[in-house]
Short mmCIF file of C-alpha atoms (C1' of nucleotides) in Angstrom, two decimals:
data_model
loop_
_atom_site.label_atom_id
_atom_site.label_comp_id
_atom_site.label_asym_id
_atom_site.label_seq_id
_atom_site.Cartn_x
_atom_site.Cartn_y
_atom_site.Cartn_z
CA MET A 1095 0.00 0.00 0.00
CA LYS A 1096 2.83 2.36 0.91
CA PHE A 1097 4.32 1.68 -2.47
CA GLY A 1098 1.10 2.81 -4.13
CA VAL A 1099 1.23 6.21 -2.51
CA TRP A 1100 4.92 6.71 -3.25
CA PHE A 1101 4.23 5.77 -6.80
CA CYS A 1102 1.73 8.63 -7.00
CA ILE A 1103 4.50 11.11 -6.28
CA LEU A 1104 7.13 9.49 -8.42
CA SER A 1105 4.80 9.31 -11.39
CA VAL A 1106 4.61 13.12 -11.50
CA PRO A 1107 7.81 14.52 -13.03
CA PHE A 1108 9.17 17.39 -10.95
CA ASN A 1109 9.29 19.84 -13.83
CA MET A 1110 5.66 19.24 -14.64
CA SER A 1111 3.08 21.39 -12.93
CA LYS A 1112 -0.21 19.58 -12.67
CA LEU A 1113 -3.38 21.62 -12.98
CA PHE A 1114 -6.98 20.48 -13.00
CA ALA A 1115 -10.19 22.32 -13.78
CA LEU A 1116 -13.44 20.84 -12.54
CA LEU A 1117 -16.37 21.82 -14.70
CA ASP A 1118 -19.76 21.33 -13.08
CA CYS A 1119 -23.15 22.19 -14.58
CA ASN A 1120 -25.21 24.39 -12.28
CA ASN A 1121 -28.31 22.59 -10.94
CA PHE A 1122 -27.96 20.39 -14.00
CA PHE A 1123 -31.41 18.80 -14.41
CA VAL A 1124 -33.14 22.10 -13.69
CA SER A 1125 -30.89 23.88 -16.19
CA CYS A 1126 -31.79 21.25 -18.81
CA GLU A 1127 -35.47 22.05 -18.35
CA ARG A 1128 -34.71 25.78 -18.60
CA VAL A 1129 -32.80 25.39 -21.87
CA PHE A 1130 -36.07 24.40 -23.55
CA ASN A 1131 -38.34 26.52 -21.42
CA PRO A 1132 -36.77 29.94 -20.80
CA SER A 1133 -39.84 31.10 -18.88
CA LEU A 1134 -38.50 28.99 -16.00
CA ARG A 1135 -35.49 31.28 -15.55
CA HIS A 1136 -35.33 33.11 -12.22
CA LYS A 1137 -38.23 31.01 -10.97
CA PRO A 1138 -38.14 28.20 -8.42
CA VAL A 1139 -37.94 24.82 -10.18
CA VAL A 1140 -37.41 21.25 -8.93
CA VAL A 1141 -36.90 17.95 -10.74
CA LEU A 1142 -38.18 14.69 -9.23
CA SER A 1143 -36.58 11.26 -9.26
CA ASN A 1144 -38.08 8.31 -11.09
CA ASN A 1145 -41.59 7.51 -9.98
CA ASP A 1146 -41.87 11.14 -8.80
CA GLY A 1147 -40.39 9.97 -5.50
CA CYS A 1148 -37.86 12.55 -4.31
CA VAL A 1149 -36.52 15.97 -5.20
CA ILE A 1150 -33.21 15.37 -7.00
CA ALA A 1151 -32.48 18.82 -8.42
CA ARG A 1152 -33.37 22.31 -7.27
CA SER A 1153 -32.88 25.75 -8.78
CA ASN A 1154 -31.24 28.34 -6.52
CA GLU A 1155 -34.67 29.89 -5.96
CA ALA A 1156 -36.05 26.52 -4.80
CA LYS A 1157 -33.06 26.04 -2.49
CA ALA A 1158 -33.76 29.46 -1.00
CA LEU A 1159 -37.31 28.35 -0.18
CA GLY A 1160 -35.83 25.58 1.96
CA VAL A 1161 -36.66 22.59 -0.24
CA PRO A 1162 -34.15 19.97 0.91
CA MET A 1163 -32.18 17.77 -1.49
CA GLY A 1164 -33.63 14.27 -1.59
CA ALA A 1165 -36.85 15.32 0.12
CA PRO A 1166 -39.75 12.93 -0.55
CA PHE A 1167 -42.16 14.68 -2.90
CA PHE A 1168 -45.22 13.90 -0.80
CA LYS A 1169 -43.59 15.61 2.17
CA CYS A 1170 -42.82 18.88 0.39
CA LYS A 1171 -45.68 18.98 -2.11
CA GLU A 1172 -47.60 21.50 -0.07
CA LEU A 1173 -44.58 23.81 0.25
CA LEU A 1174 -43.92 23.55 -3.49
CA GLN A 1175 -47.52 24.39 -4.35
CA ARG A 1176 -47.66 27.27 -1.92
CA HIS A 1177 -44.67 28.93 -3.58
CA ARG A 1178 -45.76 27.99 -7.11
CA VAL A 1179 -42.60 25.98 -7.69
CA ALA A 1180 -42.40 24.43 -11.16
CA VAL A 1181 -42.18 20.65 -10.76
CA TYR A 1182 -40.76 18.23 -13.36
CA SER A 1183 -40.54 14.46 -13.53
CA ALA A 1184 -37.04 13.23 -14.43
CA ASN A 1185 -36.44 13.18 -18.18
CA PHE A 1186 -33.16 11.29 -18.53
CA PRO A 1187 -33.11 11.01 -22.34
CA LEU A 1188 -33.11 14.83 -22.48
CA TYR A 1189 -30.48 15.21 -19.74
CA GLY A 1190 -28.21 12.58 -21.25
CA ASP A 1191 -28.34 14.25 -24.64
CA LEU A 1192 -27.57 17.72 -23.24
CA SER A 1193 -24.76 16.27 -21.14
CA GLY A 1194 -23.20 14.88 -24.33
CA ARG A 1195 -23.35 18.31 -25.98
CA VAL A 1196 -21.73 20.02 -22.98
CA MET A 1197 -18.93 17.42 -22.84
CA GLN A 1198 -18.34 17.65 -26.57
CA THR A 1199 -17.90 21.41 -26.32
CA ALA A 1200 -15.65 21.09 -23.25
CA SER A 1201 -13.46 18.54 -25.00
CA GLU A 1202 -12.49 21.18 -27.54
CA PHE A 1203 -10.64 22.99 -24.75
CA THR A 1204 -8.33 20.22 -23.60
CA PRO A 1205 -6.53 17.20 -25.03
CA GLU A 1206 -7.64 15.29 -21.94
CA LEU A 1207 -11.20 15.50 -20.66
CA GLU A 1208 -12.24 13.11 -17.92
CA ILE A 1209 -16.00 12.79 -17.74
CA TYR A 1210 -16.72 12.13 -14.08
CA SER A 1211 -20.53 12.11 -14.06
CA ILE A 1212 -23.49 13.25 -16.12
CA ASP A 1213 -22.81 16.87 -15.18
CA GLU A 1214 -19.11 17.01 -14.24
CA ALA A 1215 -15.77 16.69 -15.98
CA PHE A 1216 -12.11 17.32 -15.20
CA LEU A 1217 -10.08 19.25 -17.75
CA HIS A 1218 -6.32 18.68 -17.62
CA LEU A 1219 -4.59 22.06 -17.90
CA ASP A 1220 -1.01 21.10 -16.97
CA ASN A 1221 1.47 23.97 -17.32
CA MET A 1222 -1.29 26.36 -18.41
CA PRO A 1223 0.06 29.90 -17.95
CA GLU A 1224 -3.29 31.78 -17.74
CA PRO A 1225 -5.84 29.22 -16.53
CA TYR A 1226 -8.39 31.83 -15.49
CA GLU A 1227 -8.72 33.40 -18.93
CA TYR A 1228 -8.77 29.98 -20.54
CA VAL A 1229 -11.56 28.46 -18.48
CA LYS A 1230 -13.50 31.70 -18.75
CA SER A 1231 -13.52 31.31 -22.49
CA ALA A 1232 -14.53 27.63 -22.12
CA ARG A 1233 -17.39 28.60 -19.86
CA GLU A 1234 -18.68 31.25 -22.27
CA THR A 1235 -18.44 28.91 -25.25
CA ILE A 1236 -20.39 26.19 -23.45
CA ARG A 1237 -23.07 28.69 -22.53
CA ARG A 1238 -23.28 29.95 -26.11
CA HIS A 1239 -23.33 26.50 -27.74
CA THR A 1240 -25.59 24.63 -25.34
CA GLY A 1241 -27.37 27.16 -23.13
CA MET A 1242 -25.92 25.42 -20.07
CA PRO A 1243 -24.58 27.50 -17.14
CA VAL A 1244 -21.46 25.91 -15.64
CA SER A 1245 -19.07 26.66 -12.78
CA ILE A 1246 -15.35 25.93 -13.02
CA GLY A 1247 -12.82 25.45 -10.22
CA VAL A 1248 -9.08 25.28 -10.89
CA ALA A 1249 -6.38 23.80 -8.61
CA ALA A 1250 -3.33 21.54 -8.47
CA THR A 1251 -5.26 18.41 -7.46
CA LYS A 1252 -8.73 17.10 -8.22
CA THR A 1253 -9.82 17.32 -4.58
CA LEU A 1254 -8.78 20.97 -4.41
CA ALA A 1255 -10.36 21.66 -7.83
CA LYS A 1256 -13.59 20.26 -6.46
CA ALA A 1257 -13.31 22.68 -3.54
CA ALA A 1258 -12.52 25.56 -5.91
CA ASN A 1259 -15.65 24.70 -7.86
CA HIS A 1260 -17.68 24.86 -4.68
CA ILE A 1261 -16.28 28.31 -3.93
CA ALA A 1262 -16.99 29.40 -7.53
CA LYS A 1263 -20.65 28.42 -7.11
CA LYS A 1264 -21.11 30.07 -3.73
CA HIS A 1265 -18.95 33.15 -3.79
CA SER A 1266 -17.75 34.16 -7.25
CA THR A 1267 -19.63 36.48 -9.54
CA ASP A 1268 -18.46 34.86 -12.76
CA GLY A 1269 -18.70 31.16 -11.88
CA ILE A 1270 -14.93 30.65 -11.83
CA PHE A 1271 -12.44 30.27 -8.98
CA CYS A 1272 -8.74 29.43 -9.04
CA LEU A 1273 -7.53 27.94 -5.75
CA GLN A 1274 -3.80 28.17 -6.28
CA ASP A 1275 -1.84 30.20 -3.74
CA GLN A 1276 -1.10 28.43 -0.47
CA GLU A 1277 -2.48 31.20 1.74
CA THR A 1278 -5.91 31.05 0.07
CA ILE A 1279 -5.90 27.25 0.20
CA ASP A 1280 -5.16 27.20 3.93
CA ARG A 1281 -7.75 29.84 4.67
CA TRP A 1282 -10.35 27.79 2.84
CA LEU A 1283 -9.24 24.57 4.57
CA ARG A 1284 -9.57 26.25 7.96
CA GLU A 1285 -13.14 27.39 7.24
CA THR A 1286 -14.34 24.12 5.74
CA PRO A 1287 -15.84 21.44 7.98
CA VAL A 1288 -14.19 18.08 7.47
CA GLU A 1289 -17.29 16.48 5.95
CA GLY A 1290 -17.27 19.17 3.25
CA ILE A 1291 -14.30 17.48 1.59
CA TRP A 1292 -14.83 15.32 -1.48
CA GLY A 1293 -14.39 11.71 -0.33
CA ILE A 1294 -15.32 12.30 3.32
CA GLY A 1295 -18.94 11.27 3.66
CA TYR A 1296 -21.35 11.04 6.53
CA ASN A 1297 -19.74 8.11 8.34
CA LYS A 1298 -16.11 9.17 8.10
CA GLY A 1299 -17.07 12.77 8.86
CA ASP A 1300 -18.89 11.66 11.98
CA PHE A 1301 -15.95 9.52 13.09
CA LEU A 1302 -13.46 12.34 12.50
CA LYS A 1303 -15.53 14.84 14.45
CA ARG A 1304 -15.72 12.45 17.39
CA GLN A 1305 -11.93 12.27 17.25
CA GLY A 1306 -11.72 16.08 17.38
CA VAL A 1307 -10.81 16.52 13.71
CA LEU A 1308 -13.30 19.21 12.79
CA THR A 1309 -11.86 21.14 9.86
CA ALA A 1310 -10.26 20.27 6.55
CA LEU A 1311 -7.05 21.92 7.78
CA GLN A 1312 -6.91 19.62 10.80
CA LEU A 1313 -7.45 16.63 8.54
CA LYS A 1314 -4.65 17.76 6.24
CA GLU A 1315 -2.28 17.86 9.23
CA MET A 1316 -3.08 14.43 10.67
CA PRO A 1317 -0.25 11.86 10.44
CA ASP A 1318 -0.40 9.43 7.52
CA ALA A 1319 -0.21 6.40 9.79
CA TRP A 1320 -3.23 7.54 11.79
CA ILE A 1321 -5.30 8.12 8.64
CA LYS A 1322 -4.38 4.73 7.24
CA GLN A 1323 -5.09 2.94 10.48
CA ASN A 1324 -8.39 4.66 11.27
CA LEU A 1325 -9.82 5.39 7.83
CA SER A 1326 -8.60 3.86 4.57
CA ILE A 1327 -6.01 4.10 1.86
CA GLY A 1328 -8.56 6.11 -0.12
CA SER A 1329 -8.79 8.68 2.67
CA LEU A 1330 -5.00 8.93 2.76
CA LYS A 1331 -5.08 9.87 -0.89
CA THR A 1332 -7.68 12.53 -0.09
CA VAL A 1333 -5.38 13.98 2.60
CA TRP A 1334 -2.40 14.06 0.24
CA GLU A 1335 -4.54 15.77 -2.36
CA LEU A 1336 -5.40 18.45 0.21
CA ARG A 1337 -1.64 18.93 0.59
CA GLY A 1338 -1.41 19.61 -3.12
CA ILE A 1339 -0.02 16.23 -4.20
CA PRO A 1340 -2.08 14.63 -6.99
CA CYS A 1341 -2.97 11.05 -6.02
CA LEU A 1342 -6.15 10.28 -7.96
CA GLU A 1343 -5.36 8.54 -11.20
CA SER A 1344 -6.96 9.45 -14.47
CA GLN A 1345 -10.09 7.58 -15.26
CA ASP A 1346 -9.75 6.49 -18.84
CA ASN A 1347 -13.10 7.28 -20.37
CA ALA A 1348 -12.64 4.43 -22.80
CA ILE A 1349 -12.80 1.91 -19.96
CA ASP A 1350 -16.13 0.16 -20.01
CA LYS A 1351 -18.44 -0.26 -17.07
CA ARG A 1352 -17.80 -3.14 -14.68
CA ALA A 1353 -21.46 -3.70 -13.91
CA ILE A 1354 -24.76 -2.58 -15.38
CA THR A 1355 -27.84 -2.16 -13.19
CA THR A 1356 -31.45 -1.43 -14.05
CA SER A 1357 -34.02 -1.08 -11.29
CA ARG A 1358 -37.19 0.83 -10.54
CA THR A 1359 -39.59 1.50 -7.74
CA PHE A 1360 -43.19 0.69 -8.65
CA ALA A 1361 -46.01 3.17 -8.26
CA LYS A 1362 -48.06 0.50 -6.48
CA GLU A 1363 -47.24 -2.65 -4.65
CA VAL A 1364 -46.98 -5.69 -6.91
CA THR A 1365 -48.05 -9.00 -5.44
CA SER A 1366 -48.06 -11.74 -8.08
CA LEU A 1367 -45.12 -13.47 -9.74
CA GLU A 1368 -46.75 -12.98 -13.13
CA GLU A 1369 -46.87 -9.23 -12.64
CA LEU A 1370 -43.20 -9.12 -11.61
CA SER A 1371 -42.12 -10.97 -14.74
CA GLU A 1372 -42.81 -8.11 -17.13
CA PRO A 1373 -40.76 -5.39 -15.48
CA ILE A 1374 -37.92 -7.87 -14.88
CA ALA A 1375 -37.91 -8.70 -18.60
CA ALA A 1376 -37.95 -5.01 -19.46
CA TYR A 1377 -35.01 -4.31 -17.10
CA ILE A 1378 -33.00 -7.12 -18.67
CA ALA A 1379 -33.77 -5.76 -22.14
CA ASN A 1380 -32.63 -2.31 -21.04
CA ALA A 1381 -29.47 -3.51 -19.29
CA SER A 1382 -28.45 -5.88 -22.06
CA GLU A 1383 -28.85 -3.12 -24.64
CA LYS A 1384 -26.34 -1.06 -22.62
CA LEU A 1385 -24.15 -4.15 -22.40
CA ARG A 1386 -24.09 -4.57 -26.17
CA SER A 1387 -23.49 -0.86 -26.74
CA GLN A 1388 -20.10 -1.27 -25.04
CA GLN A 1389 -19.43 -4.51 -27.01
CA SER A 1390 -19.45 -6.63 -23.87
CA VAL A 1391 -21.00 -9.85 -22.68
CA CYS A 1392 -21.83 -10.66 -19.07
CA GLY A 1393 -20.78 -13.68 -17.03
CA TYR A 1394 -23.15 -13.17 -14.12
CA VAL A 1395 -26.75 -12.06 -13.81
CA GLN A 1396 -28.50 -11.14 -10.59
CA VAL A 1397 -32.13 -10.32 -9.84
CA TYR A 1398 -33.44 -8.71 -6.68
CA LEU A 1399 -36.80 -7.92 -5.12
CA THR A 1400 -37.77 -5.83 -2.14
CA THR A 1401 -40.93 -4.77 -0.38
CA ASN A 1402 -41.34 -1.18 0.83
CA ARG A 1403 -38.17 -0.46 2.82
CA PHE A 1404 -39.97 2.19 4.86
CA LYS A 1405 -42.47 -0.26 6.22
CA ARG A 1406 -41.16 -2.26 9.14
CA GLU A 1407 -43.88 -4.90 9.13
CA ARG A 1408 -43.79 -7.62 6.53
CA TYR A 1409 -40.48 -6.54 5.07
CA TYR A 1410 -38.79 -8.93 2.69
CA ALA A 1411 -35.83 -8.49 0.38
CA ASN A 1412 -33.83 -11.08 -1.46
CA ALA A 1413 -31.53 -11.56 -4.41
CA ALA A 1414 -30.41 -14.46 -6.55
CA GLY A 1415 -27.73 -14.71 -9.19
CA ILE A 1416 -26.09 -17.23 -11.46
CA ASP A 1417 -22.86 -17.61 -13.44
CA LEU A 1418 -23.32 -17.70 -17.20
CA THR A 1419 -21.27 -20.17 -19.20
CA PRO A 1420 -20.63 -19.10 -21.86
CA PRO A 1421 -21.05 -15.38 -21.13
CA THR A 1422 -23.69 -13.74 -23.26
CA ALA A 1423 -25.47 -10.55 -24.30
CA TYR A 1424 -28.44 -12.29 -25.86
CA THR A 1425 -31.60 -10.75 -24.43
CA PRO A 1426 -33.98 -13.73 -24.79
CA ASP A 1427 -31.60 -16.06 -22.90
CA LEU A 1428 -31.00 -13.48 -20.21
CA ILE A 1429 -34.72 -12.92 -19.78
CA ALA A 1430 -35.37 -16.65 -19.46
CA ILE A 1431 -32.67 -16.95 -16.78
CA ALA A 1432 -33.88 -13.87 -14.94
CA GLN A 1433 -37.42 -15.27 -14.87
CA LYS A 1434 -36.14 -18.43 -13.19
CA LEU A 1435 -34.17 -16.35 -10.69
CA VAL A 1436 -37.13 -14.17 -9.76
CA LYS A 1437 -39.23 -17.29 -9.29
CA SER A 1438 -36.61 -18.68 -6.89
CA ILE A 1439 -36.80 -15.66 -4.56
CA TYR A 1440 -40.45 -14.73 -4.94
CA LYS A 1441 -42.53 -15.36 -1.85
CA PRO A 1442 -46.30 -15.02 -2.10
CA GLY A 1443 -48.15 -12.79 0.31
CA TYR A 1444 -45.85 -9.77 0.04
CA GLY A 1445 -46.39 -6.46 -1.73
CA TYR A 1446 -43.25 -5.78 -3.77
CA LYS A 1447 -42.22 -2.17 -4.22
CA LYS A 1448 -38.98 -2.43 -6.14
CA ALA A 1449 -37.16 -4.87 -8.40
CA GLY A 1450 -33.91 -4.77 -10.29
CA VAL A 1451 -31.36 -6.67 -12.32
CA VAL A 1452 -27.55 -6.51 -12.30
CA LEU A 1453 -25.29 -7.71 -15.09
CA SER A 1454 -21.69 -8.23 -13.96
CA ASN A 1455 -18.46 -10.12 -14.69
CA LEU A 1456 -18.48 -8.13 -17.88
CA GLN A 1457 -15.90 -8.89 -20.53
CA PRO A 1458 -15.27 -7.74 -24.08
CA GLN A 1459 -17.26 -9.77 -26.54
CA SER A 1460 -14.13 -10.22 -28.65
CA THR A 1461 -12.30 -12.20 -25.96
CA VAL A 1462 -14.98 -14.85 -25.42
CA GLN A 1463 -13.66 -18.30 -26.25
CA ASP A 1464 -15.64 -20.84 -28.19
CA PHE A 1465 -17.38 -23.47 -26.15
CA LEU A 1466 -17.60 -27.02 -27.32
CA PHE A 1467 -21.20 -27.75 -26.45
CA GLU A 1468 -22.83 -24.37 -26.07
CA PRO A 1469 -23.23 -21.87 -28.89
CA THR A 1470 -21.52 -18.61 -27.88
CA TYR A 1471 -23.22 -15.29 -28.36
CA ASP A 1472 -21.27 -14.30 -31.46
CA SER A 1473 -20.96 -17.70 -33.06
CA SER A 1474 -24.61 -17.90 -33.98
CA ARG A 1475 -27.34 -15.83 -35.50
CA ARG A 1476 -28.15 -14.46 -32.08
CA GLN A 1477 -25.78 -11.55 -32.37
CA LYS A 1478 -27.19 -10.61 -35.74
CA LEU A 1479 -30.70 -10.54 -34.34
CA MET A 1480 -29.60 -8.31 -31.45
CA ASP A 1481 -27.72 -6.01 -33.85
CA ILE A 1482 -30.85 -5.53 -35.92
CA MET A 1483 -32.96 -4.88 -32.84
CA ASP A 1484 -30.45 -2.37 -31.43
CA HIS A 1485 -30.08 -0.63 -34.75
CA TRP A 1486 -33.81 -0.23 -35.06
CA ASN A 1487 -34.27 0.94 -31.49
CA ASN A 1488 -31.45 3.48 -31.81
CA ARG A 1489 -33.07 5.14 -34.77
CA ARG A 1490 -34.82 8.27 -33.70
CA ASN A 1491 -38.53 8.42 -33.87
CA THR A 1492 -39.22 4.80 -34.69
CA ALA A 1493 -41.43 2.45 -32.77
CA LYS A 1494 -39.41 0.32 -30.39
CA VAL A 1495 -38.84 -3.36 -31.09
CA PHE A 1496 -39.23 -5.39 -27.93
CA LEU A 1497 -39.90 -8.87 -26.72
CA ALA A 1498 -43.39 -9.96 -25.74
CA ALA A 1499 -42.12 -10.83 -22.26
CA GLU A 1500 -41.53 -7.13 -21.58
CA GLY A 1501 -45.25 -6.48 -21.82
CA MET A 1502 -46.88 -3.42 -23.27
CA GLY A 1503 -45.48 -0.99 -20.71
CA GLN A 1504 -48.27 -0.86 -18.18
CA ASP A 1505 -48.51 2.01 -15.76
CA TRP A 1506 -45.83 0.73 -13.46
CA TYR A 1507 -44.44 4.15 -12.61
CA ASN A 1508 -45.54 7.69 -11.85
CA GLU A 1509 -44.27 10.53 -14.02
CA ALA A 1510 -46.95 13.14 -13.92
CA TYR A 1511 -44.80 16.18 -14.66
CA LYS A 1512 -42.63 15.10 -17.55
CA SER A 1513 -41.27 17.49 -20.17
CA LYS A 1514 -40.86 16.42 -23.78
CA ARG A 1515 -37.81 14.64 -25.18
CA PHE A 1516 -36.96 17.75 -27.21
CA THR A 1517 -33.64 16.53 -28.54
CA THR A 1518 -34.17 12.83 -29.15
CA ARG A 1519 -37.65 12.51 -30.68
CA TRP A 1520 -38.79 14.18 -33.88
CA ASP A 1521 -42.38 14.17 -32.71
CA GLU A 1522 -41.44 16.02 -29.51
CA LEU A 1523 -39.45 18.88 -31.03
CA LEU A 1524 -39.86 22.29 -29.47
CA GLU A 1525 -42.58 24.27 -31.20
CA ILE A 1526 -42.25 28.02 -31.50
CA ASN A 1527 -45.25 30.13 -32.37
CA ILE A 1528 -44.37 33.33 -34.18
"C1'" DT B 445 -51.45 6.99 0.00
"C1'" DC B 446 -46.84 8.87 -1.48
"C1'" DT B 447 -39.69 7.87 0.24
"C1'" DG B 448 -34.60 7.43 -6.80
"C1'" DG B 449 -31.14 5.11 -9.71
"C1'" DG B 450 -26.56 3.88 -11.17
"C1'" DG B 451 -22.08 3.47 -10.39
"C1'" DT B 452 -16.90 2.44 -8.05
"C1'" DC B 453 -13.78 1.05 -4.60
"C1'" DC B 454 -12.37 -0.96 -0.23
"C1'" DT B 455 -12.53 -4.14 3.59
"C1'" DA B 456 -13.77 -7.86 6.63
"C1'" DG B 457 -14.36 -12.37 6.92
"C1'" DG B 458 -15.15 -17.06 5.19
"C1'" DA B 459 -13.34 -21.00 2.47
"C1'" DC B 460 -9.57 -23.34 1.29
"C1'" DC B 461 -4.82 -24.86 1.18
"C1'" DC B 462 -0.18 -25.90 2.96
"C1'" DT C 143 -8.40 -36.70 16.80
"C1'" DC C 144 -6.41 -32.73 18.40
"C1'" DT C 145 -3.31 -28.79 17.99
"C1'" DG C 146 -1.33 -23.71 15.03
"C1'" DG C 147 -0.04 -20.27 11.76
"C1'" DG C 148 0.09 -18.15 7.42
"C1'" DG C 149 -1.19 -17.40 2.95
"C1'" DT C 150 -4.57 -16.59 -1.18
"C1'" DC C 151 -8.89 -15.94 -3.24
"C1'" DC C 152 -13.55 -14.66 -3.35
"C1'" DT C 153 -17.73 -12.33 -2.04
"C1'" DA C 154 -21.04 -9.55 0.49
"C1'" DG C 155 -21.73 -5.42 2.20
"C1'" DG C 156 -20.29 -0.79 3.53
"C1'" DA C 157 -19.01 3.80 2.15
"C1'" DC C 158 -18.91 7.11 -1.02
"C1'" DC C 159 -20.09 9.65 -5.19
"C1'" DC C 160 -23.48 12.20 -8.48
#
DNA sequence: TCTGGGGTCCTAGGACCC
DNA sequence: TCTGGGGTCCTAGGACCC
């Protein structure tokens, strides 16, 4: 482990000055809705999670009204109505498309762009002489090309760039902050509670506070051995990053996912095995489409079920999985296996509230060896059938091809406040009346 | 009545072997 | 049959992130 940390230092040549910019879209989902509906600007807006369950994005005006992040919709509905807050159901096709446009524009400003999440990316700006002017121009270009407001923080490590971004959002007038001179860094560290650091969550923050480590500055000054013994090697990296030593490796964006999950909460409780079969089939179809889009096959499939986790009485949750030999990405086989798995964990007499599937042990389709007795995914007509289905389903504005097992898309979920898919469906284009 | 979804990484502990 | 220590590998679950 020690070697790993030393390697972090040695891998940075001394004459090379590392510099990172963290670009973060402001209130991303809300901003997406505003791009296509400018009348929402300067008004309180929230976006709800799937099934209209929780608040997952808030405009600054909604934050000012005291709408908490993650608040269950039913608990704050009255507050939202009272203040005439605009409410939207999550529209992930729209957000994913806008995210792609923002990242594309950002990538024109750096040879190395690390996409960290749907609304965040690190730009590598090593040895950049005038980072402020540079990211300012990036920010303006993104705004002009996509309509998306972003904040940018610049610093010598990713953890500090994250902090700089936070300062840019809260305190700067132009959405940009460079956290570079040591005096400013230490002043910020002194004023920041330890749980405000990227990588220190609720549990570690709570532990640190009980140990008397209250601020980011105190954390930075704790001995390495203590951090390693009481927290983890990951936390030690965080501490070194606070000291200005880059320890977080680049995430190669080309690396494929290690697992693919699809799950949903149902609008109502589902009781019969037959009713559970359809959403499970639909989740497998969804997950295996993602699997094929990264040219992978999966070697393990898992299915899980759970009743309402907020109800103490009659709670039941279970999962079952199975190794796949040979690994596959063939939807019909995966559905058949998933149906057997769900049957093995289903218990009658319970009202199920959520179900999901996980595809894991992913490997590139090209490396799968031939099996003597079993046809592999790519050695038969199966792959061709999937290719045709994917091709058809990826065309914009065509009816989706799906398997009968997925059902006709009953009203499993709530989404009462959904905006149109302005950028991915011809029949939902924005209409302008002149 | 109504409480999200999709990831990654690390660690503790069990199984197994010598 | 009982005794011990040390190592690897795997997996479930915790912690964290957006």
